[in-house]
mmCIF file of C-alpha atoms in Angstrom:
data_model
loop_
_atom_site.group_PDB
_atom_site.id
_atom_site.type_symbol
_atom_site.label_atom_id
_atom_site.label_comp_id
_atom_site.label_asym_id
_atom_site.label_seq_id
_atom_site.Cartn_x
_atom_site.Cartn_y
_atom_site.Cartn_z
ATOM 1 C CA MET A 1 12.664 18.027 72.026
ATOM 2 C CA THR A 2 10.523 20.571 70.246
ATOM 3 C CA ILE A 3 13.542 22.133 68.526
ATOM 4 C CA ARG A 4 14.774 18.653 67.503
ATOM 5 C CA LYS A 5 11.376 17.849 65.933
ATOM 6 C CA VAL A 6 11.401 21.116 64.015
ATOM 7 C CA ASN A 7 14.894 20.340 62.701
ATOM 8 C CA ILE A 8 13.778 16.888 61.589
ATOM 9 C CA VAL A 9 10.771 18.345 59.745
ATOM 10 C CA ILE A 10 12.976 20.928 58.052
ATOM 11 C CA LEU A 11 15.428 18.198 57.053
ATOM 12 C CA VAL A 12 12.641 16.035 55.611
ATOM 13 C CA LEU A 13 11.228 18.984 53.649
ATOM 14 C CA ALA A 14 14.699 19.796 52.320
ATOM 15 C CA ILE A 15 15.165 16.198 51.144
ATOM 16 C CA VAL A 16 11.749 16.177 49.436
ATOM 17 C CA LEU A 17 12.523 19.494 47.741
ATOM 18 C CA PHE A 18 15.896 18.150 46.556
ATOM 19 C CA LEU A 19 14.262 15.030 45.116
ATOM 20 C CA LEU A 20 11.653 17.101 43.289
ATOM 21 C CA VAL A 21 14.349 19.269 41.698
ATOM 22 C CA LEU A 22 16.360 16.179 40.751
ATOM 23 C CA HIS A 23 13.287 14.576 39.173
ATOM 24 C CA HIS A 24 12.534 17.735 37.188
ATOM 25 C CA ASN A 25 16.084 17.916 35.858
ATOM 26 C CA PHE A 26 15.994 14.251 34.879
ATOM 27 C CA LEU A 27 12.785 14.754 32.902
ATOM 28 C CA SER A 28 14.264 17.767 31.142
ATOM 29 C CA LEU A 29 17.391 15.816 30.217
ATOM 30 C CA ASN A 30 15.323 12.872 29.012
ATOM 31 C CA SER A 31 13.247 15.185 26.823
ATOM 32 C CA LEU A 32 16.389 16.733 25.384
ATOM 33 C CA LEU A 33 17.836 13.350 24.504
ATOM 34 C CA ARG A 34 14.613 12.305 22.786
ATOM 35 C CA ASN A 35 14.680 15.481 20.740
ATOM 36 C CA GLU A 36 18.275 14.836 19.705
ATOM 37 C CA VAL A 37 17.357 11.384 18.407
ATOM 38 C CA SER A 38 14.418 12.619 16.354
ATOM 39 C CA ASP A 39 15.770 15.899 15.015
ATOM 40 C CA SER A 40 18.501 16.210 12.422
ATOM 41 C CA GLY A 41 18.413 19.973 12.923
ATOM 42 C CA ILE A 42 20.053 20.673 9.569
ATOM 43 C CA LEU A 43 18.665 22.617 6.625
ATOM 44 C CA GLY A 44 16.606 20.730 4.089
ATOM 45 C CA LEU A 45 16.070 17.330 5.643
ATOM 46 C CA GLN A 46 13.427 17.104 8.318
ATOM 47 C CA PRO A 47 12.677 14.043 10.462
ATOM 48 C CA ILE A 48 9.094 12.837 10.485
ATOM 49 C CA ASP A 49 9.284 10.019 12.977
ATOM 50 C CA PHE A 50 11.545 7.488 14.623
ATOM 51 C CA VAL A 51 10.184 4.066 15.500
ATOM 52 C CA PRO A 52 12.568 1.995 17.637
ATOM 53 C CA ASN A 53 9.972 -0.759 18.050
ATOM 54 C CA ALA A 54 12.201 -3.757 17.461
ATOM 55 C CA PRO A 55 12.704 -5.824 20.611
ATOM 56 C CA ARG A 56 16.057 -5.165 22.250
ATOM 57 C CA SER A 57 17.490 -7.048 25.181
ATOM 58 C CA ASP A 58 18.741 -5.187 28.232
ATOM 59 C CA GLY A 59 22.442 -4.531 27.885
ATOM 60 C CA ASP A 60 22.365 -4.938 24.078
ATOM 61 C CA GLU A 61 25.397 -2.926 23.030
ATOM 62 C CA ARG A 62 25.627 -4.085 19.425
ATOM 63 C CA GLU A 63 26.775 -1.383 17.041
ATOM 64 C CA GLU A 64 23.976 0.232 15.080
ATOM 65 C CA ILE A 65 24.189 -0.225 11.312
ATOM 66 C CA PRO A 66 22.636 2.779 9.532
ATOM 67 C CA VAL A 67 21.176 1.892 6.119
ATOM 68 C CA VAL A 68 19.982 4.821 4.000
ATOM 69 C CA ILE A 69 17.446 4.186 1.253
ATOM 70 C CA ALA A 70 15.255 6.555 -0.774
ATOM 71 C CA ALA A 71 11.561 5.734 -1.193
ATOM 72 C CA SER A 72 9.482 7.504 -3.832
ATOM 73 C CA GLU A 73 5.737 6.923 -4.138
ATOM 74 C CA ASP A 74 5.900 5.206 -7.540
ATOM 75 C CA ARG A 75 8.692 2.835 -6.394
ATOM 76 C CA LEU A 76 7.637 2.287 -2.791
ATOM 77 C CA GLY A 77 7.255 -1.472 -3.213
ATOM 78 C CA GLY A 78 10.912 -1.667 -4.193
ATOM 79 C CA ALA A 79 12.066 0.038 -1.003
ATOM 80 C CA ILE A 80 9.829 -2.246 1.082
ATOM 81 C CA ALA A 81 11.254 -5.401 -0.526
ATOM 82 C CA ALA A 82 14.840 -4.164 -0.065
ATOM 83 C CA ILE A 83 14.264 -3.336 3.602
ATOM 84 C CA ASN A 84 12.562 -6.666 4.275
ATOM 85 C CA SER A 85 15.378 -8.654 2.629
ATOM 86 C CA ILE A 86 18.000 -6.883 4.750
ATOM 87 C CA GLN A 87 16.058 -7.367 7.978
ATOM 88 C CA GLN A 88 15.350 -11.052 7.379
ATOM 89 C CA ASN A 89 18.964 -11.928 6.549
ATOM 90 C CA THR A 90 20.727 -10.448 9.567
ATOM 91 C CA ARG A 91 20.744 -10.512 13.346
ATOM 92 C CA SER A 92 22.533 -7.178 13.477
ATOM 93 C CA ASN A 93 21.128 -3.967 14.929
ATOM 94 C CA VAL A 94 20.034 -2.265 11.686
ATOM 95 C CA ILE A 95 18.305 1.115 11.590
ATOM 96 C CA PHE A 96 16.805 2.224 8.284
ATOM 97 C CA TYR A 97 16.880 5.895 7.361
ATOM 98 C CA ILE A 98 14.165 6.127 4.731
ATOM 99 C CA VAL A 99 14.291 9.336 2.719
ATOM 100 C CA THR A 100 11.039 10.372 1.089
ATOM 101 C CA LEU A 101 8.774 13.299 0.275
ATOM 102 C CA ASN A 102 5.972 14.536 2.511
ATOM 103 C CA ASN A 103 3.171 13.136 0.365
ATOM 104 C CA THR A 104 4.593 9.605 0.689
ATOM 105 C CA ALA A 105 5.255 9.487 4.439
ATOM 106 C CA ASP A 106 1.811 8.333 5.579
ATOM 107 C CA HIS A 107 1.639 5.610 2.928
ATOM 108 C CA LEU A 108 5.111 4.382 3.862
ATOM 109 C CA ARG A 109 4.338 4.399 7.571
ATOM 110 C CA SER A 110 1.159 2.337 7.179
ATOM 111 C CA TRP A 111 3.079 -0.218 5.096
ATOM 112 C CA LEU A 112 5.921 -0.515 7.604
ATOM 113 C CA ASN A 113 3.492 -0.984 10.488
ATOM 114 C CA SER A 114 1.866 -4.018 8.891
ATOM 115 C CA GLY A 115 2.535 -7.731 9.352
ATOM 116 C CA SER A 116 6.112 -8.973 9.180
ATOM 117 C CA LEU A 117 7.555 -5.449 8.958
ATOM 118 C CA LYS A 118 6.492 -4.368 12.446
ATOM 119 C CA ASN A 119 9.851 -5.168 14.074
ATOM 120 C CA ILE A 120 11.864 -2.973 11.736
ATOM 121 C CA ARG A 121 13.566 0.017 13.345
ATOM 122 C CA TYR A 122 13.391 3.017 11.067
ATOM 123 C CA LYS A 123 13.469 6.767 10.732
ATOM 124 C CA ILE A 124 11.507 8.561 8.007
ATOM 125 C CA VAL A 125 13.205 11.726 6.778
ATOM 126 C CA ASN A 126 11.581 14.302 4.517
ATOM 127 C CA PHE A 127 13.713 15.527 1.625
ATOM 128 C CA ASP A 128 13.340 19.229 0.918
ATOM 129 C CA THR A 129 13.610 19.706 -2.847
ATOM 130 C CA ALA A 130 14.703 23.313 -2.251
ATOM 131 C CA LEU A 131 18.168 21.849 -1.632
ATOM 132 C CA LEU A 132 18.457 21.253 -5.370
ATOM 133 C CA GLU A 133 17.604 24.771 -6.534
ATOM 134 C CA GLY A 134 20.294 26.036 -8.878
ATOM 135 C CA LYS A 135 22.008 22.639 -8.865
ATOM 136 C CA VAL A 136 19.851 20.556 -11.202
ATOM 137 C CA LYS A 137 18.830 21.696 -14.668
ATOM 138 C CA GLU A 138 15.598 20.247 -15.999
ATOM 139 C CA ASP A 139 16.312 18.250 -19.145
ATOM 140 C CA PRO A 140 13.681 15.997 -20.791
ATOM 141 C CA GLY A 141 16.470 13.776 -22.067
ATOM 142 C CA GLN A 142 17.739 13.061 -18.567
ATOM 143 C CA GLY A 143 15.051 11.412 -16.493
ATOM 144 C CA GLU A 144 16.855 11.623 -13.157
ATOM 145 C CA SER A 145 16.554 15.403 -13.060
ATOM 146 C CA MET A 146 12.858 14.890 -12.396
ATOM 147 C CA LYS A 147 13.528 12.611 -9.416
ATOM 148 C CA PRO A 148 14.899 14.640 -6.500
ATOM 149 C CA LEU A 149 15.268 11.629 -4.192
ATOM 150 C CA THR A 150 18.028 10.222 -6.362
ATOM 151 C CA PHE A 151 20.265 12.957 -4.910
ATOM 152 C CA ALA A 152 19.634 11.909 -1.298
ATOM 153 C CA ARG A 153 22.897 9.924 -1.312
ATOM 154 C CA PHE A 154 24.806 13.222 -1.581
ATOM 155 C CA TYR A 155 23.524 14.350 1.837
ATOM 156 C CA LEU A 156 24.493 11.438 4.099
ATOM 157 C CA PRO A 157 25.954 13.602 6.911
ATOM 158 C CA ILE A 158 22.578 15.295 7.234
ATOM 159 C CA LEU A 159 20.655 12.026 7.149
ATOM 160 C CA VAL A 160 22.819 10.205 9.695
ATOM 161 C CA PRO A 161 24.578 13.031 11.590
ATOM 162 C CA SER A 162 25.879 10.935 14.467
ATOM 163 C CA ALA A 163 27.034 7.887 12.496
ATOM 164 C CA LYS A 164 30.696 7.106 11.941
ATOM 165 C CA LYS A 165 29.880 4.769 9.068
ATOM 166 C CA ALA A 166 26.786 4.181 6.914
ATOM 167 C CA ILE A 167 25.489 2.163 3.987
ATOM 168 C CA TYR A 168 23.569 3.664 1.088
ATOM 169 C CA MET A 169 21.616 1.552 -1.375
ATOM 170 C CA ASP A 170 19.072 2.093 -4.127
ATOM 171 C CA ASP A 171 15.508 0.835 -3.820
ATOM 172 C CA ASP A 172 15.841 -1.670 -6.699
ATOM 173 C CA VAL A 173 17.979 -4.169 -4.773
ATOM 174 C CA ILE A 174 17.522 -7.369 -2.804
ATOM 175 C CA VAL A 175 20.021 -8.412 -0.117
ATOM 176 C CA GLN A 176 20.699 -12.133 0.234
ATOM 177 C CA GLY A 177 23.708 -11.935 2.560
ATOM 178 C CA ASP A 178 24.213 -10.549 6.060
ATOM 179 C CA ILE A 179 24.397 -6.757 5.810
ATOM 180 C CA LEU A 180 27.021 -6.818 8.579
ATOM 181 C CA ALA A 181 29.561 -8.167 6.075
ATOM 182 C CA LEU A 182 28.998 -5.195 3.765
ATOM 183 C CA TYR A 183 29.132 -2.784 6.703
ATOM 184 C CA ASN A 184 32.508 -4.247 7.734
ATOM 185 C CA THR A 185 34.045 -3.455 4.340
ATOM 186 C CA PRO A 186 37.501 -2.025 5.095
ATOM 187 C CA LEU A 187 38.110 1.482 3.750
ATOM 188 C CA LYS A 188 41.642 2.697 3.099
ATOM 189 C CA PRO A 189 42.932 5.662 5.128
ATOM 190 C CA GLY A 190 41.664 8.920 3.658
ATOM 191 C CA HIS A 191 38.861 7.253 1.688
ATOM 192 C CA ALA A 192 35.333 8.487 2.366
ATOM 193 C CA ALA A 193 33.506 5.714 0.481
ATOM 194 C CA ALA A 194 33.778 2.250 -1.059
ATOM 195 C CA PHE A 195 32.029 1.388 -4.342
ATOM 196 C CA SER A 196 31.856 -1.534 -6.748
ATOM 197 C CA GLU A 197 33.908 -0.706 -9.837
ATOM 198 C CA ASP A 198 32.332 -1.403 -13.206
ATOM 199 C CA CYS A 199 35.244 -2.781 -15.235
ATOM 200 C CA ASP A 200 36.375 -5.300 -12.650
ATOM 201 C CA SER A 201 32.989 -6.266 -11.232
ATOM 202 C CA THR A 202 31.786 -9.853 -11.290
ATOM 203 C CA SER A 203 28.730 -8.548 -13.128
ATOM 204 C CA ALA A 204 30.849 -7.193 -15.985
ATOM 205 C CA LYS A 205 32.852 -10.403 -16.321
ATOM 206 C CA VAL A 206 29.755 -12.567 -16.482
ATOM 207 C CA VAL A 207 27.521 -10.331 -18.551
ATOM 208 C CA ILE A 208 29.085 -7.608 -20.611
ATOM 209 C CA ARG A 209 31.209 -7.891 -23.730
ATOM 210 C CA GLY A 210 31.917 -4.966 -26.028
ATOM 211 C CA ALA A 211 30.368 -2.458 -23.661
ATOM 212 C CA GLY A 212 32.434 0.378 -25.130
ATOM 213 C CA ASN A 213 32.343 3.550 -23.049
ATOM 214 C CA GLN A 214 29.702 2.305 -20.645
ATOM 215 C CA TYR A 215 32.270 1.523 -17.941
ATOM 216 C CA ASN A 216 34.694 4.419 -18.414
ATOM 217 C CA TYR A 217 34.709 8.062 -17.324
ATOM 218 C CA ILE A 218 34.261 9.213 -20.917
ATOM 219 C CA GLY A 219 30.820 7.618 -20.883
ATOM 220 C CA TYR A 220 29.705 10.009 -18.136
ATOM 221 C CA LEU A 221 31.726 13.211 -18.638
ATOM 222 C CA ASP A 222 32.062 15.497 -21.658
ATOM 223 C CA TYR A 223 35.795 15.634 -22.345
ATOM 224 C CA LYS A 224 35.233 18.305 -24.989
ATOM 225 C CA LYS A 225 34.609 20.760 -22.160
ATOM 226 C CA GLU A 226 37.717 22.611 -20.967
ATOM 227 C CA ARG A 227 36.692 22.405 -17.298
ATOM 228 C CA ILE A 228 36.644 18.607 -17.500
ATOM 229 C CA ARG A 229 39.956 18.431 -19.368
ATOM 230 C CA LYS A 230 41.618 20.626 -16.729
ATOM 231 C CA LEU A 231 40.884 17.967 -14.104
ATOM 232 C CA SER A 232 43.454 15.713 -15.824
ATOM 233 C CA MET A 233 41.332 12.622 -15.260
ATOM 234 C CA LYS A 234 42.004 9.802 -17.702
ATOM 235 C CA ALA A 235 38.967 9.221 -19.920
ATOM 236 C CA SER A 236 39.627 5.484 -19.851
ATOM 237 C CA THR A 237 39.423 5.327 -16.047
ATOM 238 C CA CYS A 238 37.003 2.668 -14.869
ATOM 239 C CA SER A 239 33.759 4.078 -13.487
ATOM 240 C CA PHE A 240 31.897 2.715 -10.457
ATOM 241 C CA ASN A 241 28.268 2.110 -9.595
ATOM 242 C CA PRO A 242 26.896 4.463 -6.889
ATOM 243 C CA GLY A 243 23.733 2.442 -6.264
ATOM 244 C CA VAL A 244 25.364 0.610 -3.340
ATOM 245 C CA PHE A 245 28.212 1.972 -1.260
ATOM 246 C CA VAL A 246 29.709 2.137 2.216
ATOM 247 C CA ALA A 247 30.641 5.570 3.582
ATOM 248 C CA ASN A 248 33.145 6.604 6.233
ATOM 249 C CA MET A 249 31.176 9.526 7.637
ATOM 250 C CA THR A 250 34.135 10.981 9.518
ATOM 251 C CA GLU A 251 36.119 11.295 6.286
ATOM 252 C CA TRP A 252 33.065 12.431 4.341
ATOM 253 C CA LYS A 253 32.617 15.372 6.700
ATOM 254 C CA ARG A 254 36.333 16.146 6.948
ATOM 255 C CA GLN A 255 36.642 16.348 3.162
ATOM 256 C CA ASN A 256 33.353 18.248 2.732
ATOM 257 C CA ILE A 257 32.193 15.689 0.174
ATOM 258 C CA THR A 258 28.628 17.048 0.079
ATOM 259 C CA SER A 259 29.864 20.573 -0.720
ATOM 260 C CA GLN A 260 32.148 19.208 -3.425
ATOM 261 C CA LEU A 261 29.263 17.311 -5.024
ATOM 262 C CA GLU A 262 27.043 20.394 -4.903
ATOM 263 C CA LYS A 263 29.796 22.414 -6.610
ATOM 264 C CA TRP A 264 29.830 20.082 -9.601
ATOM 265 C CA MET A 265 26.044 19.966 -9.712
ATOM 266 C CA ARG A 266 25.978 23.772 -10.046
ATOM 267 C CA LEU A 267 28.722 23.805 -12.662
ATOM 268 C CA ASN A 268 26.930 21.188 -14.735
ATOM 269 C CA ALA A 269 23.663 23.141 -14.520
ATOM 270 C CA GLU A 270 25.537 26.176 -15.866
ATOM 271 C CA GLU A 271 27.899 24.561 -18.396
ATOM 272 C CA GLY A 272 26.580 21.069 -19.247
ATOM 273 C CA LEU A 273 29.599 19.004 -18.221
ATOM 274 C CA TYR A 274 28.097 15.534 -18.361
ATOM 275 C CA SER A 275 28.302 13.243 -21.360
ATOM 276 C CA ARG A 276 25.209 12.507 -23.436
ATOM 277 C CA THR A 277 26.409 8.925 -24.002
ATOM 278 C CA LEU A 278 24.774 7.719 -20.782
ATOM 279 C CA ALA A 279 22.041 10.354 -20.633
ATOM 280 C CA GLY A 280 20.068 8.475 -17.975
ATOM 281 C CA SER A 281 22.511 9.341 -15.177
ATOM 282 C CA ILE A 282 23.133 12.743 -13.643
ATOM 283 C CA THR A 283 24.010 11.521 -10.158
ATOM 284 C CA THR A 284 26.985 9.370 -11.176
ATOM 285 C CA PRO A 285 29.184 12.059 -12.857
ATOM 286 C CA PRO A 286 29.727 14.319 -9.812
ATOM 287 C CA LEU A 287 30.555 11.257 -7.709
ATOM 288 C CA LEU A 288 33.078 10.106 -10.327
ATOM 289 C CA ILE A 289 34.770 13.522 -10.229
ATOM 290 C CA VAL A 290 34.888 13.880 -6.448
ATOM 291 C CA PHE A 291 36.012 10.285 -5.823
ATOM 292 C CA TYR A 292 38.484 10.038 -8.711
ATOM 293 C CA GLN A 293 41.191 7.598 -7.588
ATOM 294 C CA GLN A 294 40.098 8.273 -3.994
ATOM 295 C CA HIS A 295 37.738 5.433 -3.087
ATOM 296 C CA SER A 296 37.931 1.894 -1.785
ATOM 297 C CA THR A 297 36.087 -1.087 -3.284
ATOM 298 C CA ILE A 298 33.394 -3.410 -1.995
ATOM 299 C CA ASP A 299 33.186 -7.126 -2.697
ATOM 300 C CA PRO A 300 31.675 -7.348 -6.229
ATOM 301 C CA MET A 301 29.205 -9.971 -5.030
ATOM 302 C CA TRP A 302 27.648 -7.181 -2.967
ATOM 303 C CA ASN A 303 26.501 -5.395 -6.127
ATOM 304 C CA VAL A 304 25.554 -7.931 -8.786
ATOM 305 C CA ARG A 305 23.849 -5.628 -11.228
ATOM 306 C CA HIS A 306 22.288 -5.230 -14.692
ATOM 307 C CA LEU A 307 19.239 -7.276 -13.731
ATOM 308 C CA GLY A 308 17.206 -4.320 -14.962
ATOM 309 C CA SER A 309 18.561 -4.642 -18.493
ATOM 310 C CA SER A 310 18.499 -7.346 -21.141
ATOM 311 C CA ALA A 311 22.039 -8.262 -20.084
ATOM 312 C CA GLY A 312 20.765 -9.522 -16.728
ATOM 313 C CA LYS A 313 19.091 -12.476 -18.414
ATOM 314 C CA ARG A 314 22.509 -13.985 -19.115
ATOM 315 C CA TYR A 315 23.167 -14.798 -15.469
ATOM 316 C CA SER A 316 22.877 -18.414 -14.388
ATOM 317 C CA PRO A 317 20.517 -19.386 -11.538
ATOM 318 C CA GLN A 318 23.564 -20.596 -9.590
ATOM 319 C CA PHE A 319 25.237 -17.193 -9.899
ATOM 320 C CA ILE A 320 22.050 -15.411 -8.821
ATOM 321 C CA LYS A 321 21.786 -17.649 -5.761
ATOM 322 C CA ALA A 322 25.410 -16.998 -4.772
ATOM 323 C CA ALA A 323 25.097 -13.197 -5.031
ATOM 324 C CA LYS A 324 25.021 -11.258 -1.757
ATOM 325 C CA LEU A 325 23.098 -8.373 -3.296
ATOM 326 C CA LEU A 326 21.067 -8.285 -6.515
ATOM 327 C CA HIS A 327 20.622 -4.947 -8.270
ATOM 328 C CA TRP A 328 17.970 -4.305 -10.922
ATOM 329 C CA ASN A 329 19.612 -1.141 -12.256
ATOM 330 C CA GLY A 330 18.381 -0.300 -15.727
ATOM 331 C CA HIS A 331 14.966 0.320 -17.247
ATOM 332 C CA PHE A 332 13.279 -2.936 -16.214
ATOM 333 C CA LYS A 333 12.359 -3.013 -12.526
ATOM 334 C CA PRO A 334 11.314 -6.198 -10.693
ATOM 335 C CA TRP A 335 7.890 -4.795 -9.847
ATOM 336 C CA GLY A 336 7.289 -4.413 -13.586
ATOM 337 C CA ARG A 337 6.590 -7.067 -16.212
ATOM 338 C CA THR A 338 9.866 -7.520 -18.142
ATOM 339 C CA ALA A 339 12.700 -7.731 -15.574
ATOM 340 C CA SER A 340 14.852 -10.794 -15.023
ATOM 341 C CA TYR A 341 14.496 -13.003 -11.949
ATOM 342 C CA THR A 342 11.365 -11.349 -10.628
ATOM 343 C CA ASP A 343 10.591 -14.574 -8.726
ATOM 344 C CA VAL A 344 13.687 -13.981 -6.562
ATOM 345 C CA TRP A 345 12.593 -10.414 -5.851
ATOM 346 C CA GLU A 346 8.997 -11.394 -5.038
ATOM 347 C CA LYS A 347 10.175 -13.621 -2.160
ATOM 348 C CA TRP A 348 10.888 -10.432 -0.214
ATOM 349 C CA TYR A 349 8.028 -8.260 -1.393
ATOM 350 C CA VAL A 350 5.311 -7.546 1.169
ATOM 351 C CA PRO A 351 1.932 -6.592 -0.403
ATOM 352 C CA ASP A 352 0.719 -3.059 0.202
ATOM 353 C CA PRO A 353 -2.030 -3.119 2.875
ATOM 354 C CA THR A 354 -3.546 0.044 1.372
ATOM 355 C CA GLY A 355 -3.715 -1.432 -2.139
ATOM 356 C CA LYS A 356 -2.145 1.686 -3.695
ATOM 357 C CA PHE A 357 0.926 -0.154 -4.984
ATOM 358 C CA SER A 358 0.560 -3.310 -7.045
ATOM 359 C CA LEU A 359 2.900 -5.409 -9.139
ATOM 360 C CA ILE A 360 2.609 -5.359 -12.931
ATOM 361 C CA ARG A 361 2.736 -8.880 -14.322
ATOM 362 C CA ARG A 362 2.298 -10.206 -17.855
ATOM 363 C CA HIS A 363 -0.327 -12.772 -16.819
ATOM 364 C CA MET A 364 -2.408 -9.921 -15.375
ATOM 365 C CA GLU A 365 -2.366 -8.163 -18.759
ATOM 366 C CA ILE A 366 -3.453 -11.345 -20.535
ATOM 367 C CA SER A 367 -6.348 -11.855 -18.142
ATOM 368 C CA ASN A 368 -7.407 -8.223 -18.643
ATOM 369 C CA ILE A 369 -7.416 -8.709 -22.446
ATOM 370 C CA LYS A 370 -9.667 -11.745 -22.064
#
């Protein structure tokens, strides 16, 4: 009996020891998985936080839709309005990857944690401007060179390393349709991205007449340069707008799209390959080169643009209402005083709880004069 009792005690102790080891291993695995979710682990882009605070039902296996958007301090209200419009118009499982600089992260986080934005699932990623060293030449005539976040779209595999597909969009947009429809855009085999072409877009048909070189490759690239001519790209080829696009991340990585884009950034910094006709853009030309005749197209109603220019005022209210995505590309932004259809944009704007960001409106200027 005594020997039997000793054996039982030993057995019990062995079971307890086994359970303790199992528990320890489980905690270690759980910690590892958490670290994988919150750490991109790739040079230049560092995660700040990941907030999966949206309610999810047990067994919810809906595909995650990654939406990448850049958020600079001076345009933060634009990013907030874009994010809110996407969230409110879908029941899909959207995760926002918000690319910003360190000095903006706290401001952004406090805004996202307020009021109606609390249920948004997001990841804030810091953009290391050292990535652009030797690739962007400072030029006072080209404003984008002073805005590093505009190049975030070139680094999608780093931003969303585990995604098979992702959406990128600028911060000066409002989404009125279900983002799932844009995400489901079919891409042809071998194509790493789908854009809205300029010449054939609904926007161009409604708005632009006599646009000249604005919608062709010659408007973006300097065909006097031998390196450009050697590419044998037709100067009359229709350009596309890179402010909204869907990316096949598997193809993007396979084709080393990011490395190709960086190559042309370096060459332009050394040789000045971009056209001065459309001096405001230095992100579009490398994309036009890399994706020449190798991209799919999105539904043009998913990038109704030019609302940030005088041309945008020619749209009818009915057309604006029917658009799936409105894009205020151009000089006049909807948080400013001279853009078209600011009332549509303001429906989705959430006031800054810190008071740092405020809208500029004409009636405010008049009241200040008085």
